[in-house]
Coordinates of C-alpha atoms in Angstrom, one line a residue:
Chain V
M1 CA 11.7 -26.1 19.2
S2 CA 9.0 -27.7 21.3
V3 CA 6.1 -25.8 22.6
A4 CA 5.0 -26.7 26.1
A5 CA 1.4 -26.5 26.8
G6 CA 0.6 -23.0 28.0
S7 CA 3.8 -21.6 26.7
S8 CA 3.4 -18.0 25.5
I9 CA 6.2 -18.1 23.0
G10 CA 4.6 -16.3 20.0
K11 CA 4.2 -17.3 16.5
T12 CA 3.5 -15.5 13.4
G13 CA -0.1 -14.4 13.0
G14 CA -2.1 -16.6 10.7
E15 CA -1.5 -20.1 11.9
S16 CA -4.6 -22.1 12.9
L17 CA -5.1 -21.9 16.6
E18 CA -5.4 -25.6 17.0
T19 CA -1.6 -26.0 16.5
W20 CA -0.8 -23.6 19.2
N21 CA 0.0 -26.3 21.7
N22 CA 1.2 -28.9 19.2
E23 CA 4.1 -29.3 17.0
P24 CA 4.3 -26.5 14.6
K25 CA 3.3 -26.9 11.0
K26 CA 6.3 -26.9 8.8
G27 CA 6.8 -23.5 7.2
A28 CA 5.6 -21.7 10.2
T29 CA 8.1 -19.2 11.5
W30 CA 8.6 -19.7 15.2
L31 CA 9.7 -16.7 17.1
R32 CA 11.9 -16.8 20.1
R33 CA 12.7 -14.5 23.0
G34 CA 14.9 -11.6 21.8
R35 CA 13.0 -11.7 18.5
V36 CA 11.4 -9.1 16.4
P37 CA 8.1 -8.1 18.0
G38 CA 5.1 -9.3 15.9
E39 CA 6.2 -10.3 12.5
P40 CA 9.3 -9.3 10.7
G41 CA 7.3 -8.2 7.7
L42 CA 5.2 -5.8 9.8
W43 CA 8.2 -3.6 10.2
I44 CA 8.3 -3.0 6.5
L45 CA 4.8 -1.7 6.7
I46 CA 5.7 0.5 9.8
F47 CA 8.9 1.9 8.5
G48 CA 7.4 2.4 5.0
D49 CA 4.6 4.2 6.7
M50 CA 7.0 6.4 8.6
A51 CA 8.7 7.2 5.3
L52 CA 5.5 8.8 4.1
F53 CA 5.4 10.8 7.2
L54 CA 9.0 11.9 6.8
L55 CA 8.0 13.3 3.4
L56 CA 5.1 15.1 4.9
F57 CA 7.2 16.6 7.7
G58 CA 9.9 17.6 5.3
G59 CA 7.4 19.1 2.9
F60 CA 5.8 21.0 5.7
M61 CA 9.2 22.4 6.9
I62 CA 10.1 23.5 3.4
E63 CA 6.7 25.2 2.9
R64 CA 6.9 26.8 6.4
A65 CA 10.3 28.2 5.6
K66 CA 8.7 30.2 2.7
E67 CA 6.0 31.8 4.8
V68 CA 7.1 31.6 8.4
D69 CA 4.9 34.5 9.5
L70 CA 1.8 33.0 8.0
F71 CA 2.5 29.6 9.6
R72 CA 3.1 31.1 13.0
R73 CA -0.1 33.2 12.9
C74 CA -2.2 30.3 11.7
S75 CA -0.7 27.9 14.2
D76 CA -2.1 30.2 16.9
T77 CA -5.6 29.7 15.6
L78 CA -5.4 26.0 16.2
H79 CA -7.1 24.3 19.2
L80 CA -4.1 23.8 21.4
N81 CA -6.1 22.4 24.3
I82 CA -7.7 19.7 22.1
G83 CA -4.2 18.9 20.7
L84 CA -2.8 18.5 24.2
V85 CA -5.7 16.3 25.2
N86 CA -5.2 14.2 22.1
T87 CA -1.6 13.7 23.0
V88 CA -2.4 12.6 26.4
I89 CA -5.1 10.3 25.0
L90 CA -2.8 8.6 22.6
L91 CA 0.0 8.2 25.0
T92 CA -2.5 6.7 27.5
S93 CA -3.8 4.3 24.9
S94 CA -0.3 3.3 24.0
I95 CA 0.5 2.3 27.5
A96 CA -2.8 0.5 27.7
V97 CA -2.1 -1.5 24.6
A98 CA 1.4 -2.4 25.9
L99 CA -0.1 -3.5 29.2
A100 CA -2.8 -5.5 27.5
V101 CA -0.2 -7.4 25.5
R102 CA 1.8 -8.0 28.7
A103 CA -1.3 -9.2 30.5
V104 CA -1.9 -11.9 27.9
R105 CA 1.8 -12.9 28.0
I106 CA 2.1 -13.3 31.7
K107 CA -1.3 -14.9 32.0
T108 CA -3.0 -12.3 34.1
K109 CA -5.8 -12.6 31.6
T110 CA -8.5 -10.6 33.4
W111 CA -6.5 -7.5 32.7
G112 CA -6.1 -8.0 29.0
P113 CA -9.5 -7.0 27.9
I114 CA -9.7 -4.2 30.5
F115 CA -6.6 -2.5 29.1
A116 CA -7.8 -3.3 25.5
W117 CA -11.0 -1.5 26.2
L118 CA -9.3 1.5 27.7
A119 CA -7.1 1.7 24.5
L120 CA -10.1 1.4 22.3
L121 CA -12.0 4.1 24.2
C122 CA -9.0 6.4 23.9
G123 CA -8.9 5.8 20.2
L124 CA -12.5 6.7 19.9
A125 CA -12.0 9.7 22.0
F126 CA -9.3 10.9 19.7
L127 CA -11.6 10.5 16.8
F128 CA -14.3 12.4 18.6
N129 CA -11.9 15.2 19.4
K130 CA -10.8 15.4 15.9
Y131 CA -14.4 15.8 14.8
L132 CA -14.7 18.6 17.3
E133 CA -11.6 20.3 16.2
W134 CA -12.1 20.1 12.5
G135 CA -15.7 20.9 12.9
D136 CA -14.9 24.1 14.6
L137 CA -12.4 25.1 12.1
I138 CA -14.6 24.3 9.1
R139 CA -17.6 26.1 10.7
G140 CA -15.3 29.1 11.1
G141 CA -14.7 29.1 7.4
I142 CA -11.3 27.5 7.4
I143 CA -11.0 24.7 4.9
P144 CA -7.9 23.0 3.4
T145 CA -7.8 25.4 0.6
T146 CA -7.9 28.5 2.7
N147 CA -4.1 29.0 2.7
N148 CA -0.9 27.0 2.6
F149 CA -0.7 26.4 6.4
Y150 CA -4.2 25.0 6.6
L151 CA -3.6 22.9 3.5
W152 CA -0.7 21.2 5.1
Y153 CA -2.5 21.0 8.5
F154 CA -5.5 19.3 7.1
I155 CA -3.5 17.0 5.0
M156 CA -1.1 16.0 7.7
T157 CA -3.8 15.5 10.4
G158 CA -6.0 13.9 7.8
V159 CA -3.4 11.3 6.8
H160 CA -2.8 10.8 10.5
L161 CA -6.5 10.4 11.1
A162 CA -6.8 7.7 8.4
H163 CA -4.1 5.9 10.3
V164 CA -6.0 6.3 13.6
L165 CA -9.2 5.0 11.9
I166 CA -7.3 1.9 10.8
G167 CA -5.7 1.7 14.3
T168 CA -9.1 1.6 15.8
C169 CA -9.9 -1.4 13.9
V170 CA -6.6 -2.9 15.1
L171 CA -7.6 -2.0 18.6
V172 CA -10.8 -3.9 18.1
Y173 CA -8.8 -6.9 16.9
I174 CA -6.6 -6.6 20.0
L175 CA -9.6 -6.5 22.1
R176 CA -10.9 -9.6 20.5
L177 CA -7.6 -11.4 21.0
T178 CA -7.4 -10.4 24.7
R179 CA -10.9 -11.6 25.3
R180 CA -10.2 -14.9 23.7
A181 CA -7.1 -15.2 25.9
H182 CA -9.3 -14.4 28.9
L183 CA -11.5 -17.3 27.9
D184 CA -8.4 -19.5 27.9
Q185 CA -8.5 -20.0 24.2
A186 CA -5.4 -20.0 22.1
V187 CA -4.2 -16.6 20.9
S188 CA -1.5 -15.5 18.6
I189 CA 1.0 -13.4 20.7
A190 CA 2.5 -12.2 17.5
G191 CA -0.8 -10.9 16.3
L192 CA -1.2 -8.9 19.5
E193 CA 2.3 -7.5 19.1
C194 CA 1.6 -6.6 15.5
G195 CA -1.4 -4.7 16.5
A196 CA 0.3 -3.0 19.4
S197 CA 3.3 -2.0 17.2
Y198 CA 1.0 -0.4 14.7
W199 CA -0.7 1.6 17.4
H200 CA 2.6 2.7 18.9
M201 CA 3.6 3.9 15.5
V202 CA 0.3 6.0 15.2
D203 CA 1.0 7.4 18.6
L204 CA 4.7 8.2 17.7
L205 CA 3.5 10.0 14.6
W206 CA 1.2 12.2 16.6
V207 CA 3.9 13.0 19.1
I208 CA 6.0 14.4 16.2
L209 CA 3.0 16.0 14.4
F210 CA 1.7 17.9 17.4
P211 CA 4.6 20.1 18.1
L212 CA 5.2 20.7 14.3
L213 CA 1.7 22.0 13.8
Y214 CA 0.7 23.5 17.2
L215 CA 3.7 24.4 19.1
M216 CA 6.5 25.4 16.6
R217 CA 7.3 29.1 16.6
Chain I
M1 CA -4.5 -39.7 -13.8
G2 CA -2.1 -39.1 -11.0
M3 CA 0.6 -41.3 -12.4
T4 CA 0.4 -39.7 -15.7
N5 CA 0.7 -36.3 -14.2
A6 CA 3.8 -37.3 -12.2
A7 CA 5.4 -38.5 -15.4
T8 CA 4.4 -35.4 -17.2
E9 CA 5.8 -33.2 -14.4
N10 CA 9.1 -35.0 -14.6
I11 CA 9.4 -34.2 -18.2
L12 CA 7.9 -30.8 -18.4
F13 CA 9.1 -29.3 -15.2
S14 CA 12.5 -30.7 -15.0
T15 CA 15.3 -28.2 -14.4
G16 CA 16.4 -26.6 -17.6
G17 CA 16.2 -29.5 -20.0
A18 CA 14.3 -29.3 -23.3
T19 CA 10.9 -30.9 -23.2
R20 CA 10.5 -34.0 -25.1
L21 CA 6.7 -33.9 -25.1
S22 CA 6.2 -30.9 -27.4
T23 CA 8.2 -32.0 -30.4
G24 CA 7.5 -28.8 -32.3
S25 CA 8.9 -26.4 -29.8
P26 CA 12.5 -24.8 -30.3
V27 CA 15.4 -26.6 -28.6
G28 CA 15.9 -25.2 -25.2
L29 CA 12.5 -23.7 -24.8
T30 CA 11.0 -24.9 -21.5
L31 CA 7.8 -24.0 -19.7
K32 CA 10.0 -22.8 -16.8
K33 CA 11.9 -20.4 -19.0
T34 CA 8.6 -19.1 -20.4
H35 CA 7.3 -18.6 -16.9
I36 CA 10.4 -16.7 -16.0
W37 CA 9.9 -14.4 -18.9
A38 CA 6.4 -13.8 -17.7
A39 CA 7.9 -12.8 -14.3
W40 CA 10.2 -10.3 -16.1
T41 CA 7.3 -8.4 -17.6
G42 CA 7.0 -6.5 -14.3
W43 CA 10.3 -4.9 -14.9
I44 CA 9.6 -4.3 -18.6
F45 CA 6.3 -2.6 -17.8
T46 CA 8.0 -0.5 -15.2
A47 CA 10.7 0.6 -17.6
G48 CA 8.4 1.1 -20.5
F49 CA 5.9 3.1 -18.4
L50 CA 8.5 5.4 -16.9
I51 CA 10.2 6.0 -20.2
A52 CA 6.9 6.9 -21.8
V53 CA 6.1 9.4 -19.1
C54 CA 9.5 11.0 -18.6
P55 CA 10.4 14.5 -19.8
L56 CA 11.8 13.1 -23.0
F57 CA 8.3 12.1 -24.1
A58 CA 5.0 12.7 -22.5
W59 CA 6.4 14.7 -19.6
T60 CA 3.7 13.6 -17.1
I61 CA 6.1 12.1 -14.4
P62 CA 7.3 14.7 -13.3
P63 CA 4.3 16.8 -14.7
Y64 CA 5.3 19.7 -16.8
M65 CA 2.5 21.9 -15.4
G66 CA -0.3 21.7 -12.7
P67 CA -4.0 22.0 -12.3
S68 CA -3.6 25.7 -11.9
A69 CA -2.0 26.2 -15.3
S70 CA -4.1 28.3 -17.7
A71 CA -5.7 26.9 -20.8
M72 CA -3.2 28.7 -23.0
E73 CA -0.3 27.3 -21.1
V74 CA -1.6 23.8 -21.5
K75 CA -2.2 24.3 -25.2
Q76 CA 1.3 25.8 -25.6
F77 CA 2.7 22.7 -24.0
Y78 CA 1.0 20.5 -26.4
L79 CA 2.0 22.6 -29.4
D80 CA 5.6 22.6 -28.3
H81 CA 5.8 18.9 -27.6
L82 CA 3.3 17.2 -29.9
F83 CA 5.4 14.6 -31.4
Q84 CA 7.2 13.5 -28.3
I85 CA 3.8 13.2 -26.4
R86 CA 2.6 10.9 -29.3
V87 CA 5.7 8.8 -29.0
G88 CA 5.2 8.6 -25.3
A89 CA 1.7 7.3 -25.8
F90 CA 2.9 4.7 -28.2
I91 CA 5.7 3.5 -25.9
G92 CA 3.2 3.5 -23.0
M93 CA 0.8 1.4 -24.9
A94 CA 3.5 -1.1 -25.6
A95 CA 4.4 -1.1 -22.0
S96 CA 0.7 -1.8 -20.9
A97 CA 0.9 -5.0 -22.8
F98 CA 3.4 -6.2 -20.3
Y99 CA 1.3 -5.4 -17.3
Y100 CA -1.2 -8.2 -17.5
P101 CA 1.2 -11.1 -17.8
W102 CA 2.8 -9.9 -14.6
G103 CA -0.5 -9.8 -12.8
A104 CA -1.6 -13.2 -14.2
A105 CA 1.7 -14.7 -13.2
I106 CA 1.3 -13.7 -9.6
A107 CA -2.3 -15.1 -9.5
A108 CA -1.0 -18.3 -11.1
M109 CA 1.9 -18.6 -8.6
L110 CA -0.5 -18.1 -5.6
R111 CA -3.3 -20.3 -6.9
R112 CA -1.9 -23.3 -5.2
V113 CA -2.6 -21.7 -1.8
E114 CA -6.2 -22.2 -2.4
N115 CA -6.0 -25.8 -3.5
G116 CA -9.0 -27.8 -2.8
R117 CA -11.1 -24.7 -2.3
P118 CA -12.8 -22.2 -4.5
P119 CA -10.0 -20.0 -5.9
I120 CA -11.6 -16.7 -4.9
L121 CA -8.4 -14.9 -4.2
T122 CA -7.0 -16.0 -7.5
Y123 CA -10.0 -14.9 -9.4
T124 CA -10.1 -11.6 -7.5
Q125 CA -6.6 -11.0 -8.6
L126 CA -7.3 -11.7 -12.3
G127 CA -10.3 -9.3 -12.1
A128 CA -8.1 -6.8 -10.6
V129 CA -5.5 -7.3 -13.4
G130 CA -8.3 -6.4 -15.8
V131 CA -9.1 -3.2 -14.0
A132 CA -5.6 -2.2 -13.6
V133 CA -4.6 -2.8 -17.1
F134 CA -7.7 -1.0 -18.3
N135 CA -6.5 2.0 -16.4
S136 CA -3.1 1.9 -17.9
V137 CA -4.4 1.4 -21.3
L138 CA -7.0 4.1 -21.1
Y139 CA -4.3 6.5 -19.7
F140 CA -2.2 6.1 -22.8
F141 CA -5.3 6.2 -25.0
W142 CA -6.2 9.5 -23.5
M143 CA -2.7 10.8 -23.8
A144 CA -2.8 9.9 -27.5
Y145 CA -6.2 11.4 -27.9
C146 CA -5.1 14.8 -26.3
A147 CA -2.1 15.0 -28.7
F148 CA -3.9 13.9 -31.7
R149 CA -5.6 17.2 -32.7
A150 CA -4.3 19.6 -30.1
D151 CA -3.2 22.2 -32.5
T152 CA -6.8 23.0 -33.6
M153 CA -8.6 22.1 -30.4
D154 CA -10.1 24.8 -28.1
A155 CA -7.7 25.5 -25.3
E156 CA -10.2 25.1 -22.6
M157 CA -11.4 21.8 -23.9
L158 CA -7.7 20.7 -24.2
R159 CA -7.0 21.7 -20.6
S160 CA -10.1 19.7 -19.6
L161 CA -9.0 16.6 -21.5
N162 CA -5.5 17.0 -20.0
D163 CA -7.0 17.0 -16.5
F164 CA -8.6 13.7 -17.3
Q165 CA -5.3 12.3 -18.2
Y166 CA -3.9 12.9 -14.7
I167 CA -7.2 11.6 -13.1
L168 CA -6.5 8.4 -15.1
L169 CA -2.9 8.3 -13.9
E170 CA -3.6 8.9 -10.2
F171 CA -7.2 8.4 -9.3
E172 CA -7.5 4.6 -9.5
V173 CA -6.0 3.7 -6.2
F174 CA -8.6 1.6 -4.3
P175 CA -8.9 -1.1 -6.9
L176 CA -5.1 -1.5 -6.9
S177 CA -5.0 -1.5 -3.1
L178 CA -7.6 -4.3 -3.0
W179 CA -5.5 -6.2 -5.5
A180 CA -2.5 -6.0 -3.3
I181 CA -4.4 -6.9 -0.2
T182 CA -5.7 -10.0 -2.0
I183 CA -2.1 -10.9 -3.0
G184 CA -0.9 -10.2 0.6
L185 CA -3.6 -12.4 2.1
A186 CA -2.8 -15.2 -0.3
I187 CA 0.9 -15.0 0.7
L188 CA 0.1 -15.0 4.4
L189 CA -2.3 -18.0 4.0
D190 CA 0.5 -20.0 2.4
K191 CA 1.2 -22.7 4.9
S192 CA 3.1 -25.0 2.6
E193 CA 6.6 -26.4 3.2
H194 CA 8.0 -24.2 0.7
P195 CA 5.9 -21.0 0.4
V196 CA 5.8 -19.4 -3.0
F197 CA 6.9 -16.0 -1.6
P198 CA 8.5 -15.2 1.7
R199 CA 6.0 -14.1 4.3
W200 CA 7.3 -10.7 4.6
V201 CA 6.5 -10.0 1.0
A202 CA 2.9 -9.9 2.0
W203 CA 3.6 -6.9 4.1
V204 CA 5.2 -5.1 1.1
N205 CA 1.8 -5.6 -0.5
F206 CA 0.0 -4.3 2.5
W207 CA 2.4 -1.4 2.6
F208 CA 1.7 -0.5 -1.0
A209 CA -2.1 -1.0 -0.5
G210 CA -2.1 1.6 2.3
L211 CA 0.5 4.0 1.4
V212 CA -0.5 4.6 -2.2
M213 CA -3.8 6.0 -1.0
T214 CA -2.6 9.5 -0.9
G215 CA -3.1 9.7 -4.6
Q216 CA -6.9 9.0 -4.3
F217 CA -7.4 12.5 -2.8
M218 CA -6.1 14.4 -5.9
I219 CA -9.6 15.1 -7.0
F220 CA -10.1 17.5 -4.1
F221 CA -7.1 19.9 -4.7
K222 CA -5.7 22.2 -7.3
K223 CA -2.7 23.3 -5.4
G224 CA -0.3 21.8 -2.9
P225 CA 1.0 18.3 -2.3
M226 CA -2.2 16.6 -3.3
A227 CA -2.9 18.4 -6.5
W228 CA -2.3 16.3 -9.6
N229 CA 1.3 17.6 -9.9
G230 CA 1.9 17.4 -6.2
L231 CA 4.3 15.3 -4.0
L232 CA 1.6 13.0 -2.6
A233 CA -0.4 12.5 -5.9
V234 CA 2.4 11.8 -8.3
Y235 CA 5.7 11.1 -6.8
W236 CA 5.0 9.2 -3.7
P237 CA 2.3 6.9 -5.3
A238 CA 4.5 6.4 -8.4
F239 CA 7.4 5.4 -6.2
V240 CA 5.3 3.0 -4.1
F241 CA 3.6 1.5 -7.1
F242 CA 6.6 0.8 -9.1
F243 CA 8.6 -0.5 -6.1
W244 CA 5.7 -2.9 -5.6
I245 CA 5.8 -4.1 -9.1
C246 CA 9.5 -4.5 -9.2
A247 CA 9.6 -6.3 -5.8
M248 CA 6.9 -8.7 -6.8
S249 CA 8.6 -9.3 -10.1
S250 CA 11.9 -10.1 -8.4
F251 CA 10.4 -12.5 -6.0
M252 CA 8.5 -14.2 -8.8
I253 CA 11.7 -14.7 -10.7
K254 CA 13.3 -16.2 -7.6
A255 CA 10.3 -18.5 -7.0
L256 CA 10.2 -19.7 -10.5
K257 CA 13.8 -20.5 -10.5
R258 CA 13.2 -22.5 -7.5
E259 CA 10.3 -24.1 -9.3
Y260 CA 8.1 -24.4 -6.3
G261 CA 5.3 -22.6 -8.1
V262 CA 4.7 -25.6 -10.3
R263 CA 5.4 -28.6 -8.0
Q264 CA 3.3 -31.6 -8.0
E265 CA 2.3 -30.4 -4.6
A266 CA -0.4 -28.5 -6.5
S267 CA -3.4 -30.8 -6.8
T268 CA -4.0 -31.7 -10.4
E269 CA -7.8 -31.7 -9.7
A270 CA -7.6 -28.1 -8.8
Y271 CA -10.1 -25.7 -10.3
A272 CA -9.2 -24.4 -13.7

């Protein structure tokens, strides 16, 4: 499959950029339209990650069934407003990331970095909010070992937080790629899609986490 | 030098035939077969380890008790299961011997990715093999130690020693994660015509590297899913870990059967 100059057909991340407009090196996996976004292998990581969260959600539901009253009461003490803001922030950042990837793909390169910055700022805002939220709880004497609900709350939001931290690094990577595209340098579309898919996963996990912890009665 | 090596390769690495060069070796033994045995060590390690720790023997996966057990409960467990724990430690130590050939084989297979350049990723992997095997070996050492004189040992001390056993089992995560990331990077950087491993196997390594991390937090909890008998400290990391070993083992066996790991493609002037 030939690659026309300026074609935005993606390739798996990792190839040297100088082959972007030339014949592909043998062994490189060329991806076509209607293909798996990013790399096929990435989805092993993503679904494997979601498997862990399935365990967490399942474990939470089982523990909750044992002490429903306690869980309801403690859920009321959580910062619902911060949780809502965080949800909006993550959804916004997901849209931003999707638009950034699209901008690079359809060659409106100026918008790529702008959306990438927006996504990154949203990610950082989430981290800051988490600092506020946890800080408030801990200052109020609530720590993971306080009771069963808070144990699961801190563990679940903690594991998610770790994913957001990694995701922030991924957003920086996306930003670098969009800036490179903006400067008309060759960029791996698959790399962008990998990063974007990961961030979408982080967002999806929060969208499930939030109702479980904050809203369920 | 190059010609000699080509001739050597034809003899030594030909599919299935007995080597003519090493006149002392048994009929039918080839380097390729030996290498494939090395790849099977992953499965053997997995089987041996899981047998050693199962309720028939050491009873640590699934754990018989938890961090909130009293000292007397711990001592009673040891008194009731002394012999089987010792057998478990014995089997586990035997299993640990099969851990490093597996790790070495992966490093050897992926060495050619770094041909012509300093084999940093390869050496990192070999270093990681040392750390990982040390962990496995010390774990079974400790299991044996706890069970050696448990009947006369003070109960509190025994409980403390028993805690360390679980720390050994679960607390070394980052070194293994970095090992897997190194392997994953080497796989992704493989741009040859016939890559050693399929590209997506790198992502299995990254998956393992990230997802096994929940075990690292066991030090902070004595109850719940992250305590040393908890879901996220024992069961999930064990699943991820042994899945990783068996997956890599399988792909190594496949790759060795294809023989691409030892093609002449690899430079003979490569670093040792």
